[in-house]
Short mmCIF file of N, CA and C in Angstrom, two decimals:
data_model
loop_
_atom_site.label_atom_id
_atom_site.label_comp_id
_atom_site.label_asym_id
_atom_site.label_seq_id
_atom_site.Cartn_x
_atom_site.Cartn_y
_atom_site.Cartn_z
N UNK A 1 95.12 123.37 96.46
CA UNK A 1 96.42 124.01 96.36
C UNK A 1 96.98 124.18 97.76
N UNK A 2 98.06 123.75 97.86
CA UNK A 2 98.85 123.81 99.23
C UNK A 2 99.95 124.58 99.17
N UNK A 3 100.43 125.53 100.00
CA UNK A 3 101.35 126.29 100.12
C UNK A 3 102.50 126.20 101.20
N UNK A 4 103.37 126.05 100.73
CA UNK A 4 104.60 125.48 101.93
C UNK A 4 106.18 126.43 102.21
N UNK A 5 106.10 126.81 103.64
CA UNK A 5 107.11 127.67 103.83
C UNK A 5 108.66 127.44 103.64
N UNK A 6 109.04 128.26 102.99
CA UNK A 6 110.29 128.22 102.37
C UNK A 6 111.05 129.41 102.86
N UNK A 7 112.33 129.03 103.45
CA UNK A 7 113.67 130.04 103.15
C UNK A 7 114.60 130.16 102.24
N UNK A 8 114.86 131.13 100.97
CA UNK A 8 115.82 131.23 99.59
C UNK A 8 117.03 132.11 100.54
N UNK A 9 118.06 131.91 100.25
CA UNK A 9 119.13 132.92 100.30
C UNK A 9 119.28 133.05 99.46
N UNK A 10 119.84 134.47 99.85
CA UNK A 10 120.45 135.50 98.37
C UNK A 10 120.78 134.49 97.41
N UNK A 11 120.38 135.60 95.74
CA UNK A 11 121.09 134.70 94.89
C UNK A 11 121.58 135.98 93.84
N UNK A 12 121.88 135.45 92.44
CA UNK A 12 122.05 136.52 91.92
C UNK A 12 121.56 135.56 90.65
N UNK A 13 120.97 136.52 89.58
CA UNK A 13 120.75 135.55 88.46
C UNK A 13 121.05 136.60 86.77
N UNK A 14 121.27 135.64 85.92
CA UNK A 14 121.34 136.66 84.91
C UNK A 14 120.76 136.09 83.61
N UNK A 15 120.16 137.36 82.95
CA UNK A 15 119.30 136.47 81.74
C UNK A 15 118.76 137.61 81.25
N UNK A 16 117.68 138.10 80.80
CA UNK A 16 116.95 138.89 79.89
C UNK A 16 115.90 139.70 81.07
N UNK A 17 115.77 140.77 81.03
CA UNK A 17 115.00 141.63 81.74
C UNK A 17 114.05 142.51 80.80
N UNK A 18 112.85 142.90 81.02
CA UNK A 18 112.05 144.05 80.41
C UNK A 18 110.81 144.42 81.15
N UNK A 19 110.28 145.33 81.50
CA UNK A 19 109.56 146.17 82.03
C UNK A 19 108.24 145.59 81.17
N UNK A 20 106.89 145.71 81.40
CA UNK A 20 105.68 145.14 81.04
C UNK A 20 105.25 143.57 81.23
N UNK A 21 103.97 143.63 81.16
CA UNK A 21 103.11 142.74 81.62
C UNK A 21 103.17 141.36 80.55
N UNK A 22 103.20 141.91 79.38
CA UNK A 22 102.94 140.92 78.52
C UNK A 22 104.60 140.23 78.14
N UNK A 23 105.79 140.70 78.47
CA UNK A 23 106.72 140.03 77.84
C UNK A 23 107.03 138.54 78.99
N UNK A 24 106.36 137.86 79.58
CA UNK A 24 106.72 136.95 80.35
C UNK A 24 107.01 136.00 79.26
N UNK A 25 105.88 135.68 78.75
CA UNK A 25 105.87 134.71 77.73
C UNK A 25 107.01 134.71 76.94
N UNK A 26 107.02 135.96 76.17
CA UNK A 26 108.51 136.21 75.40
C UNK A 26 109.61 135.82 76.04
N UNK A 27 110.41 136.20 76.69
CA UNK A 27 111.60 135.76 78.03
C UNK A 27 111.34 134.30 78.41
N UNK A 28 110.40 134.16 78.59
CA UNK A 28 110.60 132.95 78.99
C UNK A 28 111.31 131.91 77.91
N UNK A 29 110.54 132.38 76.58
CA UNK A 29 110.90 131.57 75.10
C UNK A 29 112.24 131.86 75.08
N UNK A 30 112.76 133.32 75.14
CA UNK A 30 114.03 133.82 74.56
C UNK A 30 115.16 132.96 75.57
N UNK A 31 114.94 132.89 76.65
CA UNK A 31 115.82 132.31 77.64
C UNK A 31 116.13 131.02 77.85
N UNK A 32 114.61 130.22 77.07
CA UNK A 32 115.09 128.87 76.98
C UNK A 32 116.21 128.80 75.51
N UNK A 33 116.37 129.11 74.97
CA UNK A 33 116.80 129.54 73.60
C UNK A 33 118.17 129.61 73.77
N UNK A 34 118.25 130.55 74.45
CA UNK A 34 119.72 131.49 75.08
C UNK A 34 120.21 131.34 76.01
N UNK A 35 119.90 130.36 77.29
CA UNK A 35 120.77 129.72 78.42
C UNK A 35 121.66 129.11 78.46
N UNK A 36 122.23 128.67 77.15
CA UNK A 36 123.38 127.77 77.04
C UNK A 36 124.63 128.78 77.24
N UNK A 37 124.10 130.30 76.89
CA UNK A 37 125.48 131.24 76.77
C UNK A 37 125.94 131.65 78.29
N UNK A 38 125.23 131.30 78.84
CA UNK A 38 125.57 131.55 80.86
C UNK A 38 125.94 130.37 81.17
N UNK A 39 127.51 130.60 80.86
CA UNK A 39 128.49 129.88 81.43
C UNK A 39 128.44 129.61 83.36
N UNK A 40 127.87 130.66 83.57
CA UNK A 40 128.14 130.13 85.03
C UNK A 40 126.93 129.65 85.81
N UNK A 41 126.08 129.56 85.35
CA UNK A 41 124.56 128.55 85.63
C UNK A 41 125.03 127.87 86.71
N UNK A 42 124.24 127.78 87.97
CA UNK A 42 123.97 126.89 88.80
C UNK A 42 123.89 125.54 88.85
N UNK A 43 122.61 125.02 88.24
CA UNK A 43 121.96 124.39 87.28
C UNK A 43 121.14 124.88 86.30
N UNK A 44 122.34 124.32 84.80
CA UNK A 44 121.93 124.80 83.59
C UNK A 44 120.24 124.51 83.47
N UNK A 45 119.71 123.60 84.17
CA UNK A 45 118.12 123.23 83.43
C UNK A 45 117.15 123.87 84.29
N UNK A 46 117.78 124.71 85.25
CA UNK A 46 116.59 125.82 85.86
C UNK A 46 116.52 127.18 85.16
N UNK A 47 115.64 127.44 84.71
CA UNK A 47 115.32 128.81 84.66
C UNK A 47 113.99 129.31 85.82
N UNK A 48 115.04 130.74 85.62
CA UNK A 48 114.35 131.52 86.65
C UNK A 48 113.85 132.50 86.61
N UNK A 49 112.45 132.77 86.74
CA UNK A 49 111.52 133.96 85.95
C UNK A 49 111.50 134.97 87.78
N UNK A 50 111.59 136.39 87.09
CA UNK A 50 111.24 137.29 88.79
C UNK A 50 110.72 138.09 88.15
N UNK A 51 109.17 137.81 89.07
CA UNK A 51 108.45 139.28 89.01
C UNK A 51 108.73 140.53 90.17
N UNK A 52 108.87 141.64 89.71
CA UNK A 52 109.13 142.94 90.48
C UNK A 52 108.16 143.83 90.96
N UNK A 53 107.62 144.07 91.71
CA UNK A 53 106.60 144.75 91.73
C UNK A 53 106.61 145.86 91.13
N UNK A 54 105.43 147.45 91.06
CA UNK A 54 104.08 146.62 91.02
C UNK A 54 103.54 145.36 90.50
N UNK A 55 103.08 144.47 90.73
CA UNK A 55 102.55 143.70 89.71
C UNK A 55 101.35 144.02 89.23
N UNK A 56 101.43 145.01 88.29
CA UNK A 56 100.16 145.74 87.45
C UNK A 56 100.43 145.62 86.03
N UNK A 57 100.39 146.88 85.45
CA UNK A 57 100.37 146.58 83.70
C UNK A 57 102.15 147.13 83.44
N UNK A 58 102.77 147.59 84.51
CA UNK A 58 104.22 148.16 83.73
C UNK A 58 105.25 147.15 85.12
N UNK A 59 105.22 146.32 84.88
CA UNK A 59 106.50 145.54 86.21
C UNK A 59 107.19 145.23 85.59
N UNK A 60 108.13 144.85 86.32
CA UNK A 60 109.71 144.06 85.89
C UNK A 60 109.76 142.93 85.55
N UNK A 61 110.31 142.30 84.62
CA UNK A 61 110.26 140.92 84.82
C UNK A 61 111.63 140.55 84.11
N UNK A 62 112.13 139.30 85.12
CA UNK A 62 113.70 138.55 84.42
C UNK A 62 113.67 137.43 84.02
N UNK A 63 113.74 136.91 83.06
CA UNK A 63 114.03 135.21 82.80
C UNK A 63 115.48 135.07 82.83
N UNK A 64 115.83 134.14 83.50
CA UNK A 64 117.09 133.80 83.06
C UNK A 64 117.69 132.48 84.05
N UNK A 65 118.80 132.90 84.60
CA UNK A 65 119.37 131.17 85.14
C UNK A 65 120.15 131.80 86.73
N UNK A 66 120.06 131.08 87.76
CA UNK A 66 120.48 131.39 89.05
C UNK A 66 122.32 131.28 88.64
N UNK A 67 122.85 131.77 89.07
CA UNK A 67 124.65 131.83 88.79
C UNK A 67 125.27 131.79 90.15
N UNK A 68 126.17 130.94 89.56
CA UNK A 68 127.59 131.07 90.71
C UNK A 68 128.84 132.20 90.77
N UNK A 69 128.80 132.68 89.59
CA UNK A 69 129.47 133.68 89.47
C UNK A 69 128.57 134.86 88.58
N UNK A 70 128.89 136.22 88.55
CA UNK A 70 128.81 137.26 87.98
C UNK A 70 129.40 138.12 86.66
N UNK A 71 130.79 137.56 86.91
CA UNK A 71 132.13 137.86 85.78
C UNK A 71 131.93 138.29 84.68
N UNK A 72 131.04 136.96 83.26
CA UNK A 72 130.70 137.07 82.58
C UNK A 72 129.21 137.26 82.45
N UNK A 73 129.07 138.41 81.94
CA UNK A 73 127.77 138.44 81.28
C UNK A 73 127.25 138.70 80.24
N UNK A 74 126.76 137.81 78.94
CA UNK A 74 126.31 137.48 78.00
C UNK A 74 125.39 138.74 77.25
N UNK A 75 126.50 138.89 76.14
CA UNK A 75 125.93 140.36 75.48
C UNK A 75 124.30 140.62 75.38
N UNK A 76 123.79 141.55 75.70
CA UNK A 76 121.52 141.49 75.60
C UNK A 76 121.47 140.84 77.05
N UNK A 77 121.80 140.60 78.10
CA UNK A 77 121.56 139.77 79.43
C UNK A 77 122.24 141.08 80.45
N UNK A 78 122.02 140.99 81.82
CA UNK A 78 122.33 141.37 82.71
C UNK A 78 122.23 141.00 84.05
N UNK A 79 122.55 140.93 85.15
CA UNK A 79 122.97 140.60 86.17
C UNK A 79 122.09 140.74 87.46
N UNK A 80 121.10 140.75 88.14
CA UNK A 80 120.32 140.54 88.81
C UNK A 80 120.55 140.43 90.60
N UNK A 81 120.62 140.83 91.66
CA UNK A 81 121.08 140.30 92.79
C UNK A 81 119.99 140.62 94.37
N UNK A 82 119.60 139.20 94.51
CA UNK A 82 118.52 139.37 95.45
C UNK A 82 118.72 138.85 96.81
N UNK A 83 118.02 139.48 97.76
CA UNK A 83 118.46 139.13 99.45
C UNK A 83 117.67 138.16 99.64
N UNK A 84 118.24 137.16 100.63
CA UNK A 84 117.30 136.43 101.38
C UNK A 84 115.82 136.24 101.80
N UNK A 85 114.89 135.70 101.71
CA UNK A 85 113.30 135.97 101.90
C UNK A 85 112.78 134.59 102.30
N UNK A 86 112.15 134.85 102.99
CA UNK A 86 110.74 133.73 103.07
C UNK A 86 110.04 134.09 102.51
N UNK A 87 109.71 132.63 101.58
CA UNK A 87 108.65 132.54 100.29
C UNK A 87 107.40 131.44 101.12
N UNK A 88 106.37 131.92 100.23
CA UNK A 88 105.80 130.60 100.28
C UNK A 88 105.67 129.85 98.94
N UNK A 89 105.79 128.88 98.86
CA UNK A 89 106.02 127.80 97.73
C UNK A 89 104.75 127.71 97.04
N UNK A 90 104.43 127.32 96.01
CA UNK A 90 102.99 126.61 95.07
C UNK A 90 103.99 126.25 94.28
N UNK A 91 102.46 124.89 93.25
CA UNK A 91 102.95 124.06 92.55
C UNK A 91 102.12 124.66 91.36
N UNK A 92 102.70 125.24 90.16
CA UNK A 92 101.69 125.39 88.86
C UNK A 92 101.27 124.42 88.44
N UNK A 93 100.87 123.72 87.66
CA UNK A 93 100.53 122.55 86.74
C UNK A 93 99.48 122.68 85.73
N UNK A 94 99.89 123.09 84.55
CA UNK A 94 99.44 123.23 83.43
C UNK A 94 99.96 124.13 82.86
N UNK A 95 99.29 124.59 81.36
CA UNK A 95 99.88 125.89 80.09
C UNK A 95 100.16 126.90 81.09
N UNK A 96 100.95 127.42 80.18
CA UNK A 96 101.49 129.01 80.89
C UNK A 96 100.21 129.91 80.94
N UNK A 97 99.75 129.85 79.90
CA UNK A 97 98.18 130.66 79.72
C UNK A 97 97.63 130.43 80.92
N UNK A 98 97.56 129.95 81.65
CA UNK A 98 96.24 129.56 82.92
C UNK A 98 97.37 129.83 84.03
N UNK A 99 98.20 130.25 84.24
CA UNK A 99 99.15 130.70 85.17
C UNK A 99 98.78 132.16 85.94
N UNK A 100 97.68 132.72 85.14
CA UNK A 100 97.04 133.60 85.80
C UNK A 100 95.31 133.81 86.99
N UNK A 101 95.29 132.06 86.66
CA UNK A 101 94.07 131.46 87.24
C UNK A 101 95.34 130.63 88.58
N UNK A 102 96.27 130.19 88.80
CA UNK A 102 96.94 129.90 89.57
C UNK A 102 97.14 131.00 90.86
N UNK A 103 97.33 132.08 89.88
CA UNK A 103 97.85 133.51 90.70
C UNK A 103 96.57 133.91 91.70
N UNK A 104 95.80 133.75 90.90
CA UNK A 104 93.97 134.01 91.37
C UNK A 104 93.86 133.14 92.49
N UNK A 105 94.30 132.05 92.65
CA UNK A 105 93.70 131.26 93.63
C UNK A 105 94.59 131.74 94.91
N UNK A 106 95.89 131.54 94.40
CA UNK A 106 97.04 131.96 95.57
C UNK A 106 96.93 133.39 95.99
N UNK A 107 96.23 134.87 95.61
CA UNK A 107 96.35 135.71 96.54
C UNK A 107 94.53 136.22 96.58
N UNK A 108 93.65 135.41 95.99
CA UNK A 108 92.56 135.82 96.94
C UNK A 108 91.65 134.13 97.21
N UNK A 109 92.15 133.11 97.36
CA UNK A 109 92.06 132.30 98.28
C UNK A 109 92.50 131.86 99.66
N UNK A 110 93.97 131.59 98.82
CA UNK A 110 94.94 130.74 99.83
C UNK A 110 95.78 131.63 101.16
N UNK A 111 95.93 133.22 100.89
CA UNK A 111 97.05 134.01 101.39
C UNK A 111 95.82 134.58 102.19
N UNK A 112 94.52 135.01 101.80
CA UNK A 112 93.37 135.59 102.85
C UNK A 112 93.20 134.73 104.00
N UNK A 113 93.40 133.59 103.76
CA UNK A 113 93.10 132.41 104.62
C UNK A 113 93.71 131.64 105.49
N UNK A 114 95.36 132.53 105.02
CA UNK A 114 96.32 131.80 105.94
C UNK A 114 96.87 132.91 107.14
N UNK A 115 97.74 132.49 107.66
CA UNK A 115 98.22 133.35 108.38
C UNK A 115 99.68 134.48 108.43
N UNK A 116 99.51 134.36 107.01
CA UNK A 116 100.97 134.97 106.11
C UNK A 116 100.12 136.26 105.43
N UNK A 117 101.04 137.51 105.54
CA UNK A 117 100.43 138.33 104.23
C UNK A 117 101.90 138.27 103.04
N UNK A 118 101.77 138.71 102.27
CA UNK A 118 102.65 138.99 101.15
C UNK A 118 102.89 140.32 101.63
N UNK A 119 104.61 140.35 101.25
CA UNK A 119 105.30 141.60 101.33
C UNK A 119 106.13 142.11 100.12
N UNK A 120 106.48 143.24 99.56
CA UNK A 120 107.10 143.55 98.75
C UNK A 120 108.62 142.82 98.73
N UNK A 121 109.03 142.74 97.06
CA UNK A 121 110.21 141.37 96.88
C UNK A 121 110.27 140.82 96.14
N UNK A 122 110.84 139.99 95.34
CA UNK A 122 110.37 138.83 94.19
C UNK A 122 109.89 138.06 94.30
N UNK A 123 109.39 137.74 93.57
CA UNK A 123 108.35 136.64 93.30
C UNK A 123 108.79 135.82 92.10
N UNK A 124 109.11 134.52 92.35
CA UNK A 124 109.96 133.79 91.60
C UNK A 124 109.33 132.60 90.93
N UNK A 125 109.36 132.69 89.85
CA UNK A 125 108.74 131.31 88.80
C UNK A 125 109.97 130.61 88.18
N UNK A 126 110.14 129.21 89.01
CA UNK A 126 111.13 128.75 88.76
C UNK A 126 110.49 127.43 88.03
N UNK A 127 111.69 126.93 86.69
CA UNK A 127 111.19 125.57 86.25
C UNK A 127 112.57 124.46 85.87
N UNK A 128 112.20 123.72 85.81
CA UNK A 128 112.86 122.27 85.53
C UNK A 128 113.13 121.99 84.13
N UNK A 129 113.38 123.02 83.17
CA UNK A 129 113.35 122.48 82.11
C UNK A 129 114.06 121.23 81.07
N UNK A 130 114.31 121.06 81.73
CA UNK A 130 114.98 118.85 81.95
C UNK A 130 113.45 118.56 81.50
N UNK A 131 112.88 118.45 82.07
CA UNK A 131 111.71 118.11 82.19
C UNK A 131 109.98 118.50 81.44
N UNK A 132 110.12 120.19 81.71
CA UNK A 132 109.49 120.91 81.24
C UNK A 132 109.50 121.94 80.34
N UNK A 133 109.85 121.84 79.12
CA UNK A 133 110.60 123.25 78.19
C UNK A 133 109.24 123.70 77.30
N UNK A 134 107.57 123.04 77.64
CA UNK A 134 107.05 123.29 76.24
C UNK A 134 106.21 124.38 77.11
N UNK A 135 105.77 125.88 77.46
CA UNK A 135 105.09 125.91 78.01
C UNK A 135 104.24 126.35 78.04
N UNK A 136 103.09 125.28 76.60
CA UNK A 136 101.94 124.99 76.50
C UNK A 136 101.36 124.04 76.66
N UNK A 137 102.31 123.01 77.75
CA UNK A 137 101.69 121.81 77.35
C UNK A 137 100.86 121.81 78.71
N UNK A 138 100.35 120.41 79.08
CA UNK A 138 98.95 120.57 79.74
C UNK A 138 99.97 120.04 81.14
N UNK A 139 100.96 119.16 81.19
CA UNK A 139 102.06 118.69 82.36
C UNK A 139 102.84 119.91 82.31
N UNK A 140 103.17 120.74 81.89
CA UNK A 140 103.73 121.82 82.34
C UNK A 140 103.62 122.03 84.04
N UNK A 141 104.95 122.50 84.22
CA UNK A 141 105.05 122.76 86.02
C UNK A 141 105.91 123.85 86.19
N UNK A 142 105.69 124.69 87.24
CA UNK A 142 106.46 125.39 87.78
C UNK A 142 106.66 125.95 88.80
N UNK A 143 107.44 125.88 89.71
CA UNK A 143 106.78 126.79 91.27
C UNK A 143 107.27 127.97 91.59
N UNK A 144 105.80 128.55 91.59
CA UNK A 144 106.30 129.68 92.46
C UNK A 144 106.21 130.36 93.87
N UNK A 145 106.99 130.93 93.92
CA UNK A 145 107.41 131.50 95.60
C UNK A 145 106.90 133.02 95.17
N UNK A 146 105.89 133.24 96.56
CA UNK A 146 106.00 134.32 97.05
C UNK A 146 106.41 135.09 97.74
N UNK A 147 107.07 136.40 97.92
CA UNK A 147 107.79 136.54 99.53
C UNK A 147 106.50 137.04 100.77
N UNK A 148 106.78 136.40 101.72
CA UNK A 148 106.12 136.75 103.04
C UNK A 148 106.31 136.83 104.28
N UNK A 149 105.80 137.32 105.12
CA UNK A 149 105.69 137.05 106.72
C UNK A 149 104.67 136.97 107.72
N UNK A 150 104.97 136.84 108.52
CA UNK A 150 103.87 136.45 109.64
C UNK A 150 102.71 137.46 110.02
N UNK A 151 101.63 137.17 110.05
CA UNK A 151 100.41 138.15 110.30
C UNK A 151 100.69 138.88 108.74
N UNK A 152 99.48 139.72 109.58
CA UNK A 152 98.87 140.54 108.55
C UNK A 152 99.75 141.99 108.57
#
């Protein structure tokens, strides 16, 4: 697993939000479902998952689509708006289920070992769904960014 430094500017995104651990899965389904109603999509075939910290058993989490505008927002959806960060990049590859053996490698392998710590921020699971909409299948992809900086 290789990890590669990235700068995001601000964005703002809007889609489905809920507090707990277990609704990723859900949102993620509901949003592929329901992205067609966010008229102002970036690109309609990204969705964009943010975790909020803590990342324990009660966090934040958003599925939804990066936007160019704010204006409209799609009745059950809301509006999202995040600052600039250096991330570091990974590549998922495989079921969503094993996305927590991904997470495992990236903060007590790869982040002990580098010269980055993780800082409080989003943490963004972004996908291609052009490409990737099933996500159980075994080619499933997605990358995510962590936010970070230099030293410890």
């Amino acid at each position: 697993m290789q990890g590669k430094v990235v700068y995001k500017e601000g964005f703002s995104v809007i889609g489905i939000a809920k507090n707990g651990e277990y609704q990723k899965e859900n949102l993620l389904k509901q949003i592929l479902k329901e992205k067609e109603m966010i008229s102002s999509s970036k690109e309609p075939h990204m969705v964009t998952g943010i975790c909020m910290a803590p990342k324990k058993e009660n966090y934040f989490y958003i599925a939804g689509t990066e936007v160019a505008d704010t204006a409209f927002i799609p009745n059950g959806m809301s509006v999202h708006t995040f600052p600039s960060f250096t991330y570091l990049q990974f590549k998922h590859r495989g079921p969503i289920t094993s996305l927590g053996s991904t997470y495992n490698s990236i903060w007590n392998e790869w982040l002990p070992n580098s010269p980055y710590s993780m800082i409080e921020g989003p943490a963004l699971e972004i996908v291609n769904t052009a490409i990737h909409s099933n996500l159980y299948s075994d080619t499933y992809e997605m990358d995510i960014y962590i936010p970070i900086k230099l030293g410890q």
